[in-house]
Tab-separated table of C-alpha atoms and ligand atoms in Angstrom:
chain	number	residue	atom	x	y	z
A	1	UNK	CA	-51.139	56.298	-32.556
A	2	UNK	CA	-52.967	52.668	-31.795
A	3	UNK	CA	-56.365	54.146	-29.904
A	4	UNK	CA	-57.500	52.079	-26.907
A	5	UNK	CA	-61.164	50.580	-27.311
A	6	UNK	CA	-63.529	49.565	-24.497
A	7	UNK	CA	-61.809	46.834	-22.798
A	8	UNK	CA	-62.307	42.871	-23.954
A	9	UNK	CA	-65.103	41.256	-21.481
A	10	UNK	CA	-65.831	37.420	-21.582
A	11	UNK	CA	-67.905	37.781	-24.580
A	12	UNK	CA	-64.983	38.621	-26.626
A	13	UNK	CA	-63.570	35.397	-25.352
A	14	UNK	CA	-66.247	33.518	-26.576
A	15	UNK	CA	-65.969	35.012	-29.926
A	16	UNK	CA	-61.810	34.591	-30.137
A	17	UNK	CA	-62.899	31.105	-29.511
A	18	UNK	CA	-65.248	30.784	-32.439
A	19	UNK	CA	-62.526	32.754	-34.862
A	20	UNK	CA	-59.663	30.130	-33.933
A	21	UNK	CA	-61.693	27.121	-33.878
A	22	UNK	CA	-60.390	24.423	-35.701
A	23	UNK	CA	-56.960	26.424	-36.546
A	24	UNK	CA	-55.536	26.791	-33.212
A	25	UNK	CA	-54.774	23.735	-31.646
A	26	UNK	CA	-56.879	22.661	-28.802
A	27	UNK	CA	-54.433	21.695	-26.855
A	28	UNK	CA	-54.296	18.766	-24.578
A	29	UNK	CA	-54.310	19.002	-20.500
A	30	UNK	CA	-51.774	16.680	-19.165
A	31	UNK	CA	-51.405	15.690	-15.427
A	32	UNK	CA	-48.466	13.543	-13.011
A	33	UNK	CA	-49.315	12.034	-10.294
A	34	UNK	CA	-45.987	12.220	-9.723
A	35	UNK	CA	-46.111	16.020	-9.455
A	36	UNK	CA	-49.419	16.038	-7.654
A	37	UNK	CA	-48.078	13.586	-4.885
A	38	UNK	CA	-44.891	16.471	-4.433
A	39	UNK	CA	-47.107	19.423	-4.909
A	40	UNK	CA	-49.667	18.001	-2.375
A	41	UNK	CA	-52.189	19.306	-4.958
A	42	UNK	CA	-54.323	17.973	-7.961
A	43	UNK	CA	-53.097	20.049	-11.177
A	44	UNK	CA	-53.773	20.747	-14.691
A	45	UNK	CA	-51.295	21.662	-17.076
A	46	UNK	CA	-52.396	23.488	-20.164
A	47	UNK	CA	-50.204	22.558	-22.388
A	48	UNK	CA	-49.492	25.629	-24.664
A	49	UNK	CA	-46.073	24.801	-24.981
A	50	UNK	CA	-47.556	22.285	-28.079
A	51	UNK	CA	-49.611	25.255	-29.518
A	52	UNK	CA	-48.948	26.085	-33.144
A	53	UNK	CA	-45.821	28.536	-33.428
A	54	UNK	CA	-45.203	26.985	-30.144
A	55	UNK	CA	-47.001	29.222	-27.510
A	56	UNK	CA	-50.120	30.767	-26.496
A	57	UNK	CA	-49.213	33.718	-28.608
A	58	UNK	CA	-50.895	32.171	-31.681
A	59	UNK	CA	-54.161	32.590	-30.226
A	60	UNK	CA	-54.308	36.139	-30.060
A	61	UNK	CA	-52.396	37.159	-32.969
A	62	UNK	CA	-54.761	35.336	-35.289
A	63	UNK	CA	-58.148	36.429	-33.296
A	64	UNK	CA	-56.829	39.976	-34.116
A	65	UNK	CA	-56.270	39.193	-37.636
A	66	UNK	CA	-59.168	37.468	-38.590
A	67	UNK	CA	-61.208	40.736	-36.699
A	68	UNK	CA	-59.910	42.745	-39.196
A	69	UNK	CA	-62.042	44.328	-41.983
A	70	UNK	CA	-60.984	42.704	-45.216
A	71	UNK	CA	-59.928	45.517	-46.947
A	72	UNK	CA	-57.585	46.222	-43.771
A	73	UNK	CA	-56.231	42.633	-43.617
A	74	UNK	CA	-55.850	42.974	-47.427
A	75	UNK	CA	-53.196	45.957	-46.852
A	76	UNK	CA	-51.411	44.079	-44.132
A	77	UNK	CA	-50.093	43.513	-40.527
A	78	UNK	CA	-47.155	44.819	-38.642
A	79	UNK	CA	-45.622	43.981	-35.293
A	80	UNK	CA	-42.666	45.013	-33.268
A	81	UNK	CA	-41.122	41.596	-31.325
A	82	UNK	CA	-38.293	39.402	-31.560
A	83	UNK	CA	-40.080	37.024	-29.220
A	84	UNK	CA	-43.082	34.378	-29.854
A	85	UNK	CA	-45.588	37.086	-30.879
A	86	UNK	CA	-43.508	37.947	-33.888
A	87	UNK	CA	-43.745	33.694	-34.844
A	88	UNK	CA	-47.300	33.728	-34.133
A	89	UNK	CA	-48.117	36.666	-35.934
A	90	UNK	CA	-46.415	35.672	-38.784
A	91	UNK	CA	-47.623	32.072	-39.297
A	92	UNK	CA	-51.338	33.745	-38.508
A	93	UNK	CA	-50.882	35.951	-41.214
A	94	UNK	CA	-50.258	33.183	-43.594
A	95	UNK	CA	-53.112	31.396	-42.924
A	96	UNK	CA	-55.019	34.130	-43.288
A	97	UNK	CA	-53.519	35.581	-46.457
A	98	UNK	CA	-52.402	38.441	-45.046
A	99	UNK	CA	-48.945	40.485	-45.878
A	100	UNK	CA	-47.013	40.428	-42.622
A	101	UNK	CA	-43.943	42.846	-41.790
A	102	UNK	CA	-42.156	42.395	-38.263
A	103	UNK	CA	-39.866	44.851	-36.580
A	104	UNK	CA	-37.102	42.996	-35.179
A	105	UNK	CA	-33.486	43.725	-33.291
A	106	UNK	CA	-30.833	43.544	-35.941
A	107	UNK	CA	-28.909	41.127	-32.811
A	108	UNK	CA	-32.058	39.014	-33.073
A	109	UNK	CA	-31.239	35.199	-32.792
A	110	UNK	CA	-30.856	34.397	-36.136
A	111	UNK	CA	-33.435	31.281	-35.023
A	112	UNK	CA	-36.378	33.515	-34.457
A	113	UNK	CA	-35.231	35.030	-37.533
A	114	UNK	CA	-35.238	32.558	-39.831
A	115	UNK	CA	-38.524	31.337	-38.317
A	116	UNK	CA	-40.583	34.539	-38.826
A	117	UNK	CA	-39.024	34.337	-42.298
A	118	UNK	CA	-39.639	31.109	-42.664
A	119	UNK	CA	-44.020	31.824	-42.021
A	120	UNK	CA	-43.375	34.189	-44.881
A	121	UNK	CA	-43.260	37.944	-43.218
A	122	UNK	CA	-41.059	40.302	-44.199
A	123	UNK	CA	-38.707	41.380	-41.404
A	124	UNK	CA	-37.664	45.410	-40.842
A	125	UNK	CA	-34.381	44.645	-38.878
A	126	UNK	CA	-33.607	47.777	-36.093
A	127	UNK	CA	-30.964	49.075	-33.947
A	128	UNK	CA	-31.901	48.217	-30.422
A	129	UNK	CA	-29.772	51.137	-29.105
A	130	UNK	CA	-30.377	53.677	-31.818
A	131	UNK	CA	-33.888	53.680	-32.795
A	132	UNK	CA	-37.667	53.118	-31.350
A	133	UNK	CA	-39.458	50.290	-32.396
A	134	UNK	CA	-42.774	51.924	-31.446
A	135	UNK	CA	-42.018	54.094	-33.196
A	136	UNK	CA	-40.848	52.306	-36.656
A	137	UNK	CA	-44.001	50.157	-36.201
A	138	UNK	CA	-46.439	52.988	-36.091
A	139	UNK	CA	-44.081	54.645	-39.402
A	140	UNK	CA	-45.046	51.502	-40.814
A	141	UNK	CA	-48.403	51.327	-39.922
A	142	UNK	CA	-49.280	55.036	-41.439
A	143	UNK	CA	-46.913	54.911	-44.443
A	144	UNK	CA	-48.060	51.518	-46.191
A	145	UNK	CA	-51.890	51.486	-44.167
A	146	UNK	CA	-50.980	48.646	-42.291
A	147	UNK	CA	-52.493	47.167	-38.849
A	148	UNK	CA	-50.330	47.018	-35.847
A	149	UNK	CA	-51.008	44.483	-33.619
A	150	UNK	CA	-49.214	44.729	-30.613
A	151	UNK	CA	-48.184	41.749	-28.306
A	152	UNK	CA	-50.069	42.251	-25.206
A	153	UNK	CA	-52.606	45.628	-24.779
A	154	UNK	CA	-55.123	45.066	-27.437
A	155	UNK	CA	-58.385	43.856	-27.192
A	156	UNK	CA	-58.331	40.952	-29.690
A	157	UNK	CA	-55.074	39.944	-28.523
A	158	UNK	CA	-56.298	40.194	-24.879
A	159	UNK	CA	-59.273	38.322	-26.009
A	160	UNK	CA	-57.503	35.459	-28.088
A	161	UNK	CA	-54.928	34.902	-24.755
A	162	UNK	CA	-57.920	33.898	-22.535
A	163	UNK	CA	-59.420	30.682	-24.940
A	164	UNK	CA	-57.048	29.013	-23.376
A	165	UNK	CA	-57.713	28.911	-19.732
A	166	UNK	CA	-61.500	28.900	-21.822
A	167	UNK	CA	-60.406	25.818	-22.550
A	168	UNK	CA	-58.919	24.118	-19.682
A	169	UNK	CA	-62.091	24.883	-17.423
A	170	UNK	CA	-64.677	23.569	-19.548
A	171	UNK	CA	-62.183	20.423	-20.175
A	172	UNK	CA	-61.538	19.654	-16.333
A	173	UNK	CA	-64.440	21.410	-14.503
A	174	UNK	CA	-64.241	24.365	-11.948
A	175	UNK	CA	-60.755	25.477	-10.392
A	176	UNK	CA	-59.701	26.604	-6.821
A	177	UNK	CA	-56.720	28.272	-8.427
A	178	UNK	CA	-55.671	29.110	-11.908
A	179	UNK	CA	-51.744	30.427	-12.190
A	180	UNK	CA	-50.512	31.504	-15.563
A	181	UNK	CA	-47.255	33.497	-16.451
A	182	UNK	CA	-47.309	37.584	-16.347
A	183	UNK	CA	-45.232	39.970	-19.110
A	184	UNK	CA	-47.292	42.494	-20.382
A	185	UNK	CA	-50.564	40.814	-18.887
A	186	UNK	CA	-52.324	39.822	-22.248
A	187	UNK	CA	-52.660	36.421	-21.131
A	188	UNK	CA	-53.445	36.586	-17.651
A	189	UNK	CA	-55.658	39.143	-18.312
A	190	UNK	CA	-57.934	37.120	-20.854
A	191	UNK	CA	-57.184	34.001	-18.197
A	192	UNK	CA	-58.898	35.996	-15.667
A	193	UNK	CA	-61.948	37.470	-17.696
A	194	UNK	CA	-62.659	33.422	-18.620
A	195	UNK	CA	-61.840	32.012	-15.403
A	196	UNK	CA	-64.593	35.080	-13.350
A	197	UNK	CA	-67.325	33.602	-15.761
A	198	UNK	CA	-66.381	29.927	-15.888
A	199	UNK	CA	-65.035	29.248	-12.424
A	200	UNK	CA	-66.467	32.025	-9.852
A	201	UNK	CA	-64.600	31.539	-6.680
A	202	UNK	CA	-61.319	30.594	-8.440
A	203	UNK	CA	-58.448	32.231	-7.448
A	204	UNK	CA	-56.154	33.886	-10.508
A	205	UNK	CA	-52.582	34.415	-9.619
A	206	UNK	CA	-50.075	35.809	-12.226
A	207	UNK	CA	-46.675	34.523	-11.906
A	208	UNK	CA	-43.486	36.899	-13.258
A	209	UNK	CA	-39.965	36.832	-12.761
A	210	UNK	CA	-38.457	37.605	-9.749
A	211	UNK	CA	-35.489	40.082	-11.088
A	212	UNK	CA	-38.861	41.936	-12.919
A	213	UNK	CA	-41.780	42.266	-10.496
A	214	UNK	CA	-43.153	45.685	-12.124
A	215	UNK	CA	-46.759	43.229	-12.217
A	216	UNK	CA	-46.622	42.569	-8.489
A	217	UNK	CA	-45.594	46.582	-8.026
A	218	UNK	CA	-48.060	47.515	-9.923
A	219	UNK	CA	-51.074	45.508	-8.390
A	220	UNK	CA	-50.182	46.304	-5.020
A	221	UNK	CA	-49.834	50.260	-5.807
A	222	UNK	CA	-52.467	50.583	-8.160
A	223	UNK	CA	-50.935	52.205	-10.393
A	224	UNK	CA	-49.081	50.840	-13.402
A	225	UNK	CA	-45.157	51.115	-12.469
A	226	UNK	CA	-42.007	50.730	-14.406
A	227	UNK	CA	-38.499	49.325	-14.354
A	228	UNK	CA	-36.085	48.447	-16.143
A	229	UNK	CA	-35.169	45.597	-18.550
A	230	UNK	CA	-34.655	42.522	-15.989
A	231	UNK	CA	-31.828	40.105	-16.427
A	232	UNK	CA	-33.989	36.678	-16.559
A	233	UNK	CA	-34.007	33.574	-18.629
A	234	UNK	CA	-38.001	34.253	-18.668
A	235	UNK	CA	-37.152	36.480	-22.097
A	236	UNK	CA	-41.079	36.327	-22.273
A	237	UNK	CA	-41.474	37.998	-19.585
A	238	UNK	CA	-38.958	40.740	-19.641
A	239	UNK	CA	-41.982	43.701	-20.346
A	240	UNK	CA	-40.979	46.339	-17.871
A	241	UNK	CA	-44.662	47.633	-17.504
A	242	UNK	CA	-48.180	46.375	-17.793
A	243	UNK	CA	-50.540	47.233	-20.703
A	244	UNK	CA	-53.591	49.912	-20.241
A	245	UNK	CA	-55.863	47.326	-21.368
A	246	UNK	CA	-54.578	44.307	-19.606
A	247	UNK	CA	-53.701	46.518	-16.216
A	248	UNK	CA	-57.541	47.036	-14.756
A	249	UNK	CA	-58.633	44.121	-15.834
A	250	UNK	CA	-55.404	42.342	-13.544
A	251	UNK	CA	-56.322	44.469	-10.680
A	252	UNK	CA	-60.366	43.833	-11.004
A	253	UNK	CA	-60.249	39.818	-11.722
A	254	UNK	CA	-56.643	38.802	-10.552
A	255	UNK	CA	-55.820	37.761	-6.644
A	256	UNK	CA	-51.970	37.730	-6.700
A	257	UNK	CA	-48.947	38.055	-7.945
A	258	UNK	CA	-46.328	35.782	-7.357
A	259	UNK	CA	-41.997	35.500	-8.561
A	260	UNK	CA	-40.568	32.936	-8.865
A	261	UNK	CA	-36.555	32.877	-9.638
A	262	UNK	CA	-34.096	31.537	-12.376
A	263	UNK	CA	-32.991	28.659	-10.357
A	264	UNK	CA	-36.836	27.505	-9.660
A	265	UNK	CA	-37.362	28.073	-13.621
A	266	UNK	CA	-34.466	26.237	-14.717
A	267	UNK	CA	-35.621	23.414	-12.138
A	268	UNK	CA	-38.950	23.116	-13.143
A	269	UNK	CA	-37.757	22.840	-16.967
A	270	UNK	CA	-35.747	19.527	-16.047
A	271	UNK	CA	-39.032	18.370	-13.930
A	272	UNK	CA	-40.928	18.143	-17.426
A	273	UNK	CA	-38.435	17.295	-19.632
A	274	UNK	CA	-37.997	13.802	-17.216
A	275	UNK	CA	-41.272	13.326	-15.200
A	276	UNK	CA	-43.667	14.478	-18.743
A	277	UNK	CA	-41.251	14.313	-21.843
A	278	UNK	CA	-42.155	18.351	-22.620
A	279	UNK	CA	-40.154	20.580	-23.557
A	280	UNK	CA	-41.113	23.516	-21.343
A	281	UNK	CA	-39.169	27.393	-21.989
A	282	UNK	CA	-38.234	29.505	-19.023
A	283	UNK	CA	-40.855	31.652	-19.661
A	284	UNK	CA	-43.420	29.158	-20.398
A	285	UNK	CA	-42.378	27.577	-16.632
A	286	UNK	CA	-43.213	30.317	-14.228
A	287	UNK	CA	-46.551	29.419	-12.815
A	288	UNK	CA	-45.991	25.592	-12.930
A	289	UNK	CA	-42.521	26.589	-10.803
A	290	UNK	CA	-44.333	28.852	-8.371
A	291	UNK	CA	-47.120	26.123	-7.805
A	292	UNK	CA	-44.602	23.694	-6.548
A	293	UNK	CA	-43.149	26.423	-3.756
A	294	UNK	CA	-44.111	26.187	-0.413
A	295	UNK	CA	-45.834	29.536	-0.466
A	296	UNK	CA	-48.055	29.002	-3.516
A	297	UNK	CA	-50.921	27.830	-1.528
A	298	UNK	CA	-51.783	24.905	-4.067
A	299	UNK	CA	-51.799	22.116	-1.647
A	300	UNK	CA	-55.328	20.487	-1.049
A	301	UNK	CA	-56.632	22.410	-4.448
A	302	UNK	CA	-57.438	21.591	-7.875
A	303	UNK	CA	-55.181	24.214	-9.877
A	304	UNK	CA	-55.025	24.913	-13.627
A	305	UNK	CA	-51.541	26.120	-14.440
A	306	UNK	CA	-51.072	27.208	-18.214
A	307	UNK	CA	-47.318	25.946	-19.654
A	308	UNK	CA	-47.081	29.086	-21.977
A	309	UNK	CA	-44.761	28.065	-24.826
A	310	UNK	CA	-41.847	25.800	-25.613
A	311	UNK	CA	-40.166	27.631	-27.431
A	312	UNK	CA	-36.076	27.686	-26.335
A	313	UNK	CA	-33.035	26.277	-28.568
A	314	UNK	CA	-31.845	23.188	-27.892
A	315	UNK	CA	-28.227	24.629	-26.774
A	316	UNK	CA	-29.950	26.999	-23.990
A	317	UNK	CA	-32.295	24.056	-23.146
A	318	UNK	CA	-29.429	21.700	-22.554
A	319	UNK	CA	-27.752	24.322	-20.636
A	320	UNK	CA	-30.237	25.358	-18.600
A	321	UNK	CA	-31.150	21.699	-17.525
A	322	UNK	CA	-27.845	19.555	-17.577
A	323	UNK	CA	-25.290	19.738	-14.883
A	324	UNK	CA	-26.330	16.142	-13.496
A	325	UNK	CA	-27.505	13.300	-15.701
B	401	PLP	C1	-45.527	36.443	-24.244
B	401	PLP	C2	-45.331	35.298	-23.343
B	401	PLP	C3	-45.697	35.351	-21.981
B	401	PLP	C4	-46.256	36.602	-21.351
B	401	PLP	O1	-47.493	36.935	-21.892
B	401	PLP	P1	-48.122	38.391	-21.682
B	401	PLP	O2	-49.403	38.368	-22.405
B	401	PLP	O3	-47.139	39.381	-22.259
B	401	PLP	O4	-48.256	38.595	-20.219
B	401	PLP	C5	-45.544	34.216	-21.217
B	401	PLP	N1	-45.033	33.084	-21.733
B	401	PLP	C6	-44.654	32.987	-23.022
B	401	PLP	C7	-44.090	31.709	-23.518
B	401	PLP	C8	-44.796	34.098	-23.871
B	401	PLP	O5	-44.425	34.003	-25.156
């Protein structure tokens, strides 16, 4: 069993930072007037879709790595994803020397596949309807000694997730708002520990799917609640509950939850592909696409909005965005 240490505070932000300086990218804050003049608002995009590995998830994976006692990272890593952690964890291991196995869906696409393959990890394919991956992962972890580093509720991961909105404040100054996608809240929760200390006074609003709102259940019960797998093209964001780690901090530092839905995802991907030449995935869209909704409250303020990753095949990407040309 993974034990739970004391929660991640801002200090462990500050030292993620120092562990992926100059090996995660610092990635560049882009702006449109263009998109300001519709959104009535003065925005930041963090632009994590052009992170190494292609998302945010790079941050934490190799903060948890390099925390590792060397005799630990000597034995290895192991992680249980089919999604961007399994890519970042992978290509963090490599840099850092470290033998990497990842427990993946034998129905994986066979692109994610041949890209955590392709960093150099070894992958332990699974039945999605048969067996556990938990449960694999932890086999793993006690028969060959190895580390498991999970995707969102650990406190390096936690940590790593928040140098980016780290980032964005000390590059554009003090924020009214700062919106950044919710799955299992590793990287709002690090958002909000960095955003508390750098920006008191800004407001830090998780954005999730609308067809999987456990996040927005859960911070207006109190209590972490489940559901089922949603159908979304958000495939980031398709946790079905929040993390023990990430959950109190949300509650303590976070203001709101908003959902946004397909259609506004699918819209806001065409948006950057033509207004800012990004490529943008579903997942990596949610808080830029609730920003530019009525509701959002954005208009007047100067919000940060973290673009997660960009990581979605071309085929799904076309799909998702043509229909008029
Ligand atoms: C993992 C992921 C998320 C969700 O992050 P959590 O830490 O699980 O909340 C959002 N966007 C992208 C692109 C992701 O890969």
């Amino acid at each position: 069993m993974s034990s739970h240490p004391a929660p991640p505070d801002y200090v462990d932000v500050v030292v993620a930072a120092e562990r992926i300086k100059g090996v995660a990218h610092r990635t560049p804050v882009l702006t449109s007037s263009r998109i300001n003049g519709f959104a009535g608002a003065e925005i930041f995009f963090k632009c994590e879709n052009l992170q190494r590995s292609g998302a945010f998830k790079f941050r934490g994976a190799f903060n948890s790595i390099a925390a590792l006692a060397a005799e630990q990272r000597a034995k290895g890593v192991v992680a249980y994803s089919s999604g961007n952690h399994a890519q970042a964890l992978a290509l963090a291991s490599r840099l850092l020397a470290t033998p990497a196995t990842i427990v993946m869906p034998s129905d994986a696409p066979a692109m994610k596949v041949a890209a955590t393959k392709g960093y150099g990890a070894e992958v332990r394919f699974y039945d999605r309807y048969n067996e556990d991956r938990e449960e694999i992962g932890r086999g793993l972890a006690e028969e060959r000694g190895l580390s498991l580093i999970p995707p969102y509720d650990h406190r390096e991961v936690i940590a790593g997730q928040g140098t980016a909105a780290k980032e964005l404040i000390e590059e554009v100054g003090p924020l009214d708002m700062l919106m950044a996608p919710l799955g299992g809240g590793g990287l709002l929760a690090g958002s909000a520990l960095a955003a508390s200390h750098l920006s008191p006074g800004c407001k830090v609003i998780g954005v999730e799917p609308e067809a999987g709102d456990d996040g927005l259940q859960s911070f207006r019960s109190g209590e972490i609640v489940r559901i089922p797998v949603p159908k979304t093209i958000a495939d980031g964001a398709m946790t079905t509950y929040l993390g023990t780690l990430t959950f109190p901090i949300i509650r303590r530092l976070a203001h709101d939850i908003l959902t946004v839905s397909d259609e506004a995802l699918s819209q806001a991907m065409r948006m950057f592909a033509q207004t800012m030449k990004i490529i943008v995935e579903p997942t990596g869209c949610l808080a830029a696409a609730a920003a530019l909704s009525r509701e959002s409250g954005c208009e007047g303020k100067r919000v940060g909005i973290i673009l997660s990753g960009g990581n979605v095949d071309l085929g799904t990407f076309a799909k998702l965005t043509g229909g008029e040309s």
